Amino acid sequence: MKRQATLSPAESTDAVRSVNVFPLEYVEAVDNDSTRYVVLVRIESRRGAVGWGECFTLFREATAATTAFLRSGFTDFLIGEDPLAVERHWRGMNEKSWWYGHSGGIASFAISAVDMALWDLKGKILGLNLSQMLGGALAERLPACASSHPSAPTIEGMARELADHVAAGFQLVKVGFGKKGDANLGTDEARDTAFVRAAREAIGPDAGLCIDVGPRCRWDLPRTVRTARAMAREGITWMEDPFAPDRTEDYQALRRAVPEVPIAYGERLYTVEDYRRALEARLCDVLLIDPGRAGGVTGMSRAIRLAAEHGVAIDAHSFSSAINSAASVH
């Protein structure tokens, strides 16, 4: 895209005209055809430019709460405001929600969707893509990961599913343990280890293999250490969120016990301060950040800078619609 002349917020002559909210449900084929939910936000300027944002609320009740929250006055302050002053509006939303949103939750979902829509709107007005507005692209290409919840009831069948993803061009595969369907991963140590061995054989030595330990697994520290050591022999890329986010001592102990297995963490963090605390506590090797949940593009970019300061890799932990995915890629 040809780079166009930009305006500073002080020079902008446009203003926000409307904010509309759209709760949506969809069928997630990768999760045994579960019904999942998102909330989309559409912001239009007086000159007709439109920006879209999204938060990934996942459950019906969270979607209803976020929709009501957004429609009950949270975005009223934006009407008539400069659409280019995105970071000022991000700070304003966080200050506005000081009583009920300092630790994330519904307020963070709302902030994420509005912030993402504002960045999209700003890009439309300036004729720039998101990476240009954030300082420029850091890479021409990124590795693609197939996030998979295997559905086959047998180890051989699941391994074939993963091999198909690699054959289709994905550089990594991520496998959800403790998920719905017939895979039954995460309940039997010996079977889990046998599956990872078969998966590695099926996808070959060069493809990445990530293990996502879902909350249904409920592994304690000894079980997790044993499993991580067994999986280390198969060269897994990382083990993701093996414990609840508040089990900080277990994360630290796991990293000490099995340093050869990178730990990914952050799926259930919501704020920049959450990420700061996780980094300072040295809980992970890879920080999982999703702009549709953790403060939008502004929150994600701030968390990425913190991770860089601590020498920790990041993963744009994104799924749901193309809106959230596009923001994550940029």
CSV table of C-alpha atoms in Angstrom, one decimal:
chain,number,residue,atom,x,y,z
A,1,MET,CA,0.0,0.0,0.0
A,2,LYS,CA,1.3,3.5,-0.9
A,3,ARG,CA,2.1,5.5,2.2
A,4,GLN,CA,0.1,8.6,2.5
A,5,ALA,CA,0.6,11.8,4.4
A,6,THR,CA,-0.5,11.6,8.0
A,7,LEU,CA,-2.3,13.9,10.3
A,8,SER,CA,-1.5,14.3,14.0
A,9,PRO,CA,-4.5,14.0,16.3
A,10,ALA,CA,-4.4,17.7,16.9
A,11,GLU,CA,-4.8,18.3,13.1
A,12,SER,CA,-7.7,15.9,12.6
A,13,THR,CA,-10.9,17.5,11.3
A,14,ASP,CA,-13.0,14.3,11.6
A,15,ALA,CA,-14.9,13.0,14.6
A,16,VAL,CA,-16.6,9.9,15.8
A,17,ARG,CA,-20.2,9.8,14.8
A,18,SER,CA,-21.5,6.4,16.0
A,19,VAL,CA,-20.5,3.2,17.9
A,20,ASN,CA,-22.5,0.1,17.2
A,21,VAL,CA,-22.3,-3.3,18.9
A,22,PHE,CA,-23.0,-6.8,17.4
A,23,PRO,CA,-23.0,-10.0,19.4
A,24,LEU,CA,-22.5,-13.0,17.2
A,25,GLU,CA,-22.4,-16.8,17.6
A,26,TYR,CA,-20.7,-19.3,15.4
A,27,VAL,CA,-19.9,-23.0,15.2
A,28,GLU,CA,-16.3,-23.9,15.9
A,29,ALA,CA,-15.5,-26.9,13.8
A,30,VAL,CA,-12.1,-27.4,15.5
A,31,ASP,CA,-13.8,-27.8,18.9
A,32,ASN,CA,-16.3,-30.6,18.2
A,33,ASP,CA,-18.8,-28.1,16.6
A,34,SER,CA,-19.1,-26.1,19.8
A,35,THR,CA,-21.0,-22.8,19.7
A,36,ARG,CA,-18.8,-19.9,20.4
A,37,TYR,CA,-19.3,-16.2,20.7
A,38,VAL,CA,-17.7,-12.9,19.8
A,39,VAL,CA,-18.8,-9.3,20.1
A,40,LEU,CA,-18.0,-7.0,17.2
A,41,VAL,CA,-17.8,-3.2,17.4
A,42,ARG,CA,-18.3,-0.8,14.5
A,43,ILE,CA,-17.2,2.8,14.8
A,44,GLU,CA,-18.0,5.3,12.1
A,45,SER,CA,-16.6,8.8,11.7
A,46,ARG,CA,-18.6,11.9,10.5
A,47,ARG,CA,-16.9,11.6,7.1
A,48,GLY,CA,-18.0,8.0,6.7
A,49,ALA,CA,-14.8,6.1,7.5
A,50,VAL,CA,-15.6,2.8,9.4
A,51,GLY,CA,-13.4,0.8,11.8
A,52,TRP,CA,-14.2,-2.7,13.1
A,53,GLY,CA,-13.0,-4.4,16.3
A,54,GLU,CA,-13.7,-7.6,18.1
A,55,CYS,CA,-13.5,-9.2,21.5
A,56,PHE,CA,-13.6,-13.0,21.9
A,57,THR,CA,-16.1,-13.6,24.7
A,58,LEU,CA,-16.4,-17.3,24.0
A,59,PHE,CA,-19.5,-18.0,26.2
A,60,ARG,CA,-23.1,-16.8,25.9
A,61,GLU,CA,-23.3,-15.2,29.3
A,62,ALA,CA,-20.0,-13.3,28.8
A,63,THR,CA,-21.3,-12.1,25.4
A,64,ALA,CA,-24.5,-10.8,26.9
A,65,ALA,CA,-22.7,-9.0,29.7
A,66,THR,CA,-20.2,-7.4,27.3
A,67,THR,CA,-22.9,-6.3,24.9
A,68,ALA,CA,-24.9,-4.8,27.7
A,69,PHE,CA,-21.8,-3.1,29.1
A,70,LEU,CA,-20.9,-1.5,25.7
A,71,ARG,CA,-24.5,-0.4,25.0
A,72,SER,CA,-25.1,1.1,28.5
A,73,GLY,CA,-22.9,4.2,28.1
A,74,PHE,CA,-19.4,2.9,28.2
A,75,THR,CA,-18.6,4.3,24.7
A,76,ASP,CA,-20.7,7.5,25.0
A,77,PHE,CA,-17.6,9.6,25.6
A,78,LEU,CA,-16.3,8.8,22.1
A,79,ILE,CA,-19.1,10.6,20.3
A,80,GLY,CA,-17.7,13.8,18.8
A,81,GLU,CA,-14.1,12.9,19.8
A,82,ASP,CA,-11.0,12.8,17.5
A,83,PRO,CA,-10.8,9.3,16.0
A,84,LEU,CA,-7.1,9.5,15.6
A,85,ALA,CA,-6.4,9.9,19.4
A,86,VAL,CA,-6.5,6.1,19.9
A,87,GLU,CA,-4.1,5.8,22.8
A,88,ARG,CA,-5.7,8.7,24.7
A,89,HIS,CA,-9.1,6.9,24.3
A,90,TRP,CA,-7.5,3.7,25.6
A,91,ARG,CA,-6.2,5.4,28.7
A,92,GLY,CA,-9.6,7.0,29.1
A,93,MET,CA,-11.4,3.7,29.0
A,94,ASN,CA,-9.1,2.2,31.5
A,95,GLU,CA,-9.5,5.2,33.8
A,96,LYS,CA,-13.3,5.1,33.3
A,97,SER,CA,-13.4,1.4,34.5
A,98,TRP,CA,-11.2,1.9,37.5
A,99,TRP,CA,-13.8,0.5,39.9
A,100,TYR,CA,-14.8,-2.6,38.0
A,101,GLY,CA,-12.1,-3.3,35.4
A,102,HIS,CA,-8.6,-2.9,36.9
A,103,SER,CA,-8.2,-6.7,36.8
A,104,GLY,CA,-9.8,-7.4,33.4
A,105,GLY,CA,-12.9,-9.4,32.8
A,106,ILE,CA,-15.9,-7.9,31.0
A,107,ALA,CA,-14.4,-4.4,31.0
A,108,SER,CA,-11.3,-5.7,29.3
A,109,PHE,CA,-13.4,-7.4,26.6
A,110,ALA,CA,-15.1,-4.1,25.9
A,111,ILE,CA,-11.9,-2.1,25.8
A,112,SER,CA,-10.3,-4.6,23.5
A,113,ALA,CA,-13.1,-4.4,20.9
A,114,VAL,CA,-13.3,-0.6,21.0
A,115,ASP,CA,-9.6,-0.1,20.8
A,116,MET,CA,-9.2,-2.5,17.9
A,117,ALA,CA,-12.0,-0.7,16.0
A,118,LEU,CA,-10.4,2.7,16.7
A,119,TRP,CA,-7.1,1.5,15.3
A,120,ASP,CA,-8.9,0.2,12.2
A,121,LEU,CA,-10.7,3.5,11.8
A,122,LYS,CA,-7.5,5.5,12.2
A,123,GLY,CA,-5.8,3.4,9.5
A,124,LYS,CA,-8.8,3.9,7.1
A,125,ILE,CA,-8.5,7.7,7.7
A,126,LEU,CA,-4.8,7.9,7.2
A,127,GLY,CA,-4.5,5.2,4.5
A,128,LEU,CA,-2.1,3.1,6.5
A,129,ASN,CA,-2.1,-0.4,7.7
A,130,LEU,CA,-1.7,-1.3,11.3
A,131,SER,CA,1.9,-2.4,11.1
A,132,GLN,CA,2.8,1.0,9.5
A,133,MET,CA,1.1,2.9,12.3
A,134,LEU,CA,2.9,0.8,14.9
A,135,GLY,CA,6.3,1.5,13.5
A,136,GLY,CA,6.7,-0.7,10.5
A,137,ALA,CA,6.7,-4.4,9.7
A,138,LEU,CA,9.3,-6.5,11.5
A,139,ALA,CA,9.0,-9.6,9.2
A,140,GLU,CA,7.8,-10.3,5.7
A,141,ARG,CA,6.4,-13.7,6.7
A,142,LEU,CA,5.4,-15.5,9.9
A,143,PRO,CA,5.1,-19.2,10.6
A,144,ALA,CA,1.6,-20.5,10.6
A,145,CYS,CA,0.3,-22.8,13.3
A,146,ALA,CA,-2.7,-25.2,13.0
A,147,SER,CA,-4.4,-25.1,16.3
A,148,SER,CA,-6.0,-28.5,16.6
A,149,HIS,CA,-8.4,-30.4,18.9
A,150,PRO,CA,-7.9,-33.9,17.4
A,151,SER,CA,-11.2,-35.8,17.0
A,152,ALA,CA,-10.1,-39.3,16.1
A,153,PRO,CA,-10.5,-41.8,18.9
A,154,THR,CA,-7.1,-43.5,18.2
A,155,ILE,CA,-3.6,-42.3,18.5
A,156,GLU,CA,-2.9,-43.3,14.9
A,157,GLY,CA,-5.9,-41.4,13.7
A,158,MET,CA,-4.9,-38.3,15.6
A,159,ALA,CA,-1.4,-38.4,14.4
A,160,ARG,CA,-2.7,-38.6,10.8
A,161,GLU,CA,-4.8,-35.5,11.4
A,162,LEU,CA,-1.7,-33.6,12.5
A,163,ALA,CA,0.3,-34.9,9.5
A,164,ASP,CA,-2.4,-33.6,7.2
A,165,HIS,CA,-2.0,-30.1,8.6
A,166,VAL,CA,1.7,-30.1,8.0
A,167,ALA,CA,1.2,-31.4,4.5
A,168,ALA,CA,-1.2,-28.5,3.9
A,169,GLY,CA,1.7,-26.1,4.6
A,170,PHE,CA,1.5,-25.3,8.3
A,171,GLN,CA,4.9,-25.0,10.0
A,172,LEU,CA,3.6,-25.9,13.5
A,173,VAL,CA,0.7,-27.8,15.0
A,174,LYS,CA,-0.8,-27.2,18.4
A,175,VAL,CA,-2.8,-30.0,20.1
A,176,GLY,CA,-5.5,-29.3,22.7
A,177,PHE,CA,-5.5,-31.8,25.7
A,178,GLY,CA,-8.6,-32.1,27.8
A,179,LYS,CA,-11.0,-31.1,25.0
A,180,LYS,CA,-14.4,-32.3,23.8
A,181,GLY,CA,-14.8,-35.2,21.5
A,182,ASP,CA,-13.3,-38.7,21.4
A,183,ALA,CA,-9.6,-37.9,21.5
A,184,ASN,CA,-9.4,-38.3,25.3
A,185,LEU,CA,-6.0,-36.7,25.7
A,186,GLY,CA,-4.8,-35.5,29.1
A,187,THR,CA,-6.3,-38.2,31.2
A,188,ASP,CA,-3.7,-41.0,30.9
A,189,GLU,CA,0.0,-40.3,31.2
A,190,ALA,CA,1.2,-43.4,29.2
A,191,ARG,CA,-1.3,-42.7,26.4
A,192,ASP,CA,-0.4,-39.0,26.3
A,193,THR,CA,3.3,-39.8,25.9
A,194,ALA,CA,2.5,-42.4,23.3
A,195,PHE,CA,0.4,-39.9,21.4
A,196,VAL,CA,3.2,-37.3,21.4
A,197,ARG,CA,5.7,-39.9,20.2
A,198,ALA,CA,3.3,-40.9,17.3
A,199,ALA,CA,2.6,-37.2,16.5
A,200,ARG,CA,6.3,-36.4,16.2
A,201,GLU,CA,6.9,-39.4,13.9
A,202,ALA,CA,3.9,-38.4,11.8
A,203,ILE,CA,4.8,-34.7,11.3
A,204,GLY,CA,8.5,-35.2,11.0
A,205,PRO,CA,11.4,-33.7,12.9
A,206,ASP,CA,11.2,-30.2,11.5
A,207,ALA,CA,7.5,-29.2,12.2
A,208,GLY,CA,6.7,-27.5,15.5
A,209,LEU,CA,4.6,-29.4,18.0
A,210,CYS,CA,2.9,-27.5,20.8
A,211,ILE,CA,0.9,-29.0,23.6
A,212,ASP,CA,-2.0,-27.0,25.0
A,213,VAL,CA,-3.1,-28.3,28.5
A,214,GLY,CA,-6.7,-27.4,28.9
A,215,PRO,CA,-8.3,-26.7,32.3
A,216,ARG,CA,-10.2,-30.0,32.2
A,217,CYS,CA,-6.9,-31.8,32.7
A,218,ARG,CA,-6.3,-30.5,36.3
A,219,TRP,CA,-2.7,-31.8,36.4
A,220,ASP,CA,-0.8,-31.3,39.6
A,221,LEU,CA,2.9,-30.4,39.6
A,222,PRO,CA,4.4,-33.9,39.8
A,223,ARG,CA,2.2,-35.1,37.0
A,224,THR,CA,3.1,-32.1,34.8
A,225,VAL,CA,6.8,-32.5,35.5
A,226,ARG,CA,6.7,-36.2,34.5
A,227,THR,CA,4.8,-35.5,31.3
A,228,ALA,CA,7.0,-32.6,30.3
A,229,ARG,CA,10.1,-34.7,30.7
A,230,ALA,CA,8.6,-37.5,28.6
A,231,MET,CA,7.5,-35.0,25.9
A,232,ALA,CA,10.9,-33.3,25.9
A,233,ARG,CA,12.3,-36.4,24.3
A,234,GLU,CA,10.1,-35.7,21.3
A,235,GLY,CA,11.2,-32.1,21.0
A,236,ILE,CA,7.9,-30.3,21.7
A,237,THR,CA,8.0,-26.6,20.9
A,238,TRP,CA,6.2,-25.6,24.1
A,239,MET,CA,3.7,-26.7,26.8
A,240,GLU,CA,0.9,-24.2,27.1
A,241,ASP,CA,-0.9,-23.1,30.2
A,242,PRO,CA,-0.5,-26.4,32.2
A,243,PHE,CA,-1.8,-24.7,35.4
A,244,ALA,CA,-4.4,-22.1,36.3
A,245,PRO,CA,-3.0,-18.6,36.0
A,246,ASP,CA,-2.7,-18.0,39.7
A,247,ARG,CA,-0.5,-21.0,40.4
A,248,THR,CA,2.7,-19.0,40.0
A,249,GLU,CA,4.8,-21.2,42.2
A,250,ASP,CA,4.0,-24.3,40.2
A,251,TYR,CA,5.0,-22.5,37.0
A,252,GLN,CA,8.3,-21.5,38.5
A,253,ALA,CA,8.9,-25.0,39.8
A,254,LEU,CA,8.1,-26.5,36.5
A,255,ARG,CA,10.5,-24.3,34.6
A,256,ARG,CA,13.3,-25.2,37.1
A,257,ALA,CA,12.5,-28.9,36.9
A,258,VAL,CA,12.3,-29.2,33.1
A,259,PRO,CA,14.1,-26.2,31.6
A,260,GLU,CA,14.4,-27.9,28.2
A,261,VAL,CA,10.6,-27.5,27.7
A,262,PRO,CA,9.5,-23.9,26.9
A,263,ILE,CA,6.4,-22.9,28.9
A,264,ALA,CA,3.8,-20.7,27.2
A,265,TYR,CA,1.5,-18.7,29.5
A,266,GLY,CA,-1.1,-16.0,29.4
A,267,GLU,CA,-4.3,-17.2,27.8
A,268,ARG,CA,-6.3,-16.0,30.8
A,269,LEU,CA,-4.5,-12.7,31.4
A,270,TYR,CA,-6.3,-9.5,30.6
A,271,THR,CA,-4.3,-6.4,31.4
A,272,VAL,CA,-0.8,-5.0,30.7
A,273,GLU,CA,-0.2,-5.2,34.5
A,274,ASP,CA,-1.1,-8.9,34.4
A,275,TYR,CA,1.6,-9.4,31.8
A,276,ARG,CA,4.1,-7.3,33.7
A,277,ARG,CA,3.7,-9.3,36.8
A,278,ALA,CA,4.0,-12.6,34.9
A,279,LEU,CA,7.2,-11.4,33.2
A,280,GLU,CA,8.7,-10.2,36.5
A,281,ALA,CA,7.9,-13.5,38.2
A,282,ARG,CA,9.6,-15.4,35.3
A,283,LEU,CA,6.6,-17.7,34.7
A,284,CYS,CA,7.2,-18.5,31.1
A,285,ASP,CA,9.3,-18.6,28.0
A,286,VAL,CA,6.5,-17.6,25.6
A,287,LEU,CA,3.8,-15.0,26.4
A,288,LEU,CA,0.4,-15.6,24.9
A,289,ILE,CA,-1.3,-12.3,24.0
A,290,ASP,CA,-4.6,-11.8,22.2
A,291,PRO,CA,-5.8,-8.3,21.2
A,292,GLY,CA,-9.4,-9.5,21.3
A,293,ARG,CA,-9.1,-10.0,25.1
A,294,ALA,CA,-6.1,-8.2,26.5
A,295,GLY,CA,-6.7,-4.6,25.9
A,296,GLY,CA,-6.9,-4.5,22.1
A,297,VAL,CA,-4.1,-3.4,19.8
A,298,THR,CA,-2.8,-0.9,22.3
A,299,GLY,CA,-2.7,-3.4,25.2
A,300,MET,CA,-1.1,-6.0,23.0
A,301,SER,CA,1.6,-3.7,21.7
A,302,ARG,CA,2.5,-2.5,25.3
A,303,ALA,CA,2.7,-6.1,26.5
A,304,ILE,CA,4.9,-7.0,23.5
A,305,ARG,CA,7.3,-4.3,24.4
A,306,LEU,CA,7.4,-5.6,28.0
A,307,ALA,CA,8.1,-9.1,26.8
A,308,ALA,CA,11.0,-7.8,24.6
A,309,GLU,CA,12.5,-6.0,27.6
A,310,HIS,CA,12.5,-9.4,29.5
A,311,GLY,CA,13.8,-11.4,26.6
A,312,VAL,CA,10.6,-13.4,26.4
A,313,ALA,CA,9.0,-14.5,23.1
A,314,ILE,CA,5.4,-13.8,22.3
A,315,ASP,CA,2.7,-15.7,20.5
A,316,ALA,CA,-0.3,-13.8,19.0
A,317,HIS,CA,-2.7,-16.1,20.7
A,318,SER,CA,-5.5,-15.4,18.3
A,319,PHE,CA,-8.5,-17.2,17.0
A,320,SER,CA,-12.2,-16.5,16.2
A,321,SER,CA,-12.9,-14.1,13.3
A,322,ALA,CA,-10.7,-12.5,10.7
A,323,ILE,CA,-10.9,-9.2,12.5
A,324,ASN,CA,-9.0,-10.5,15.5
A,325,SER,CA,-6.7,-12.5,13.4
A,326,ALA,CA,-5.8,-9.6,11.2
A,327,ALA,CA,-5.0,-7.4,14.2
A,328,SER,CA,-2.8,-10.2,15.7
A,329,VAL,CA,-0.8,-10.7,12.5
A,330,HIS,CA,0.0,-7.0,12.2
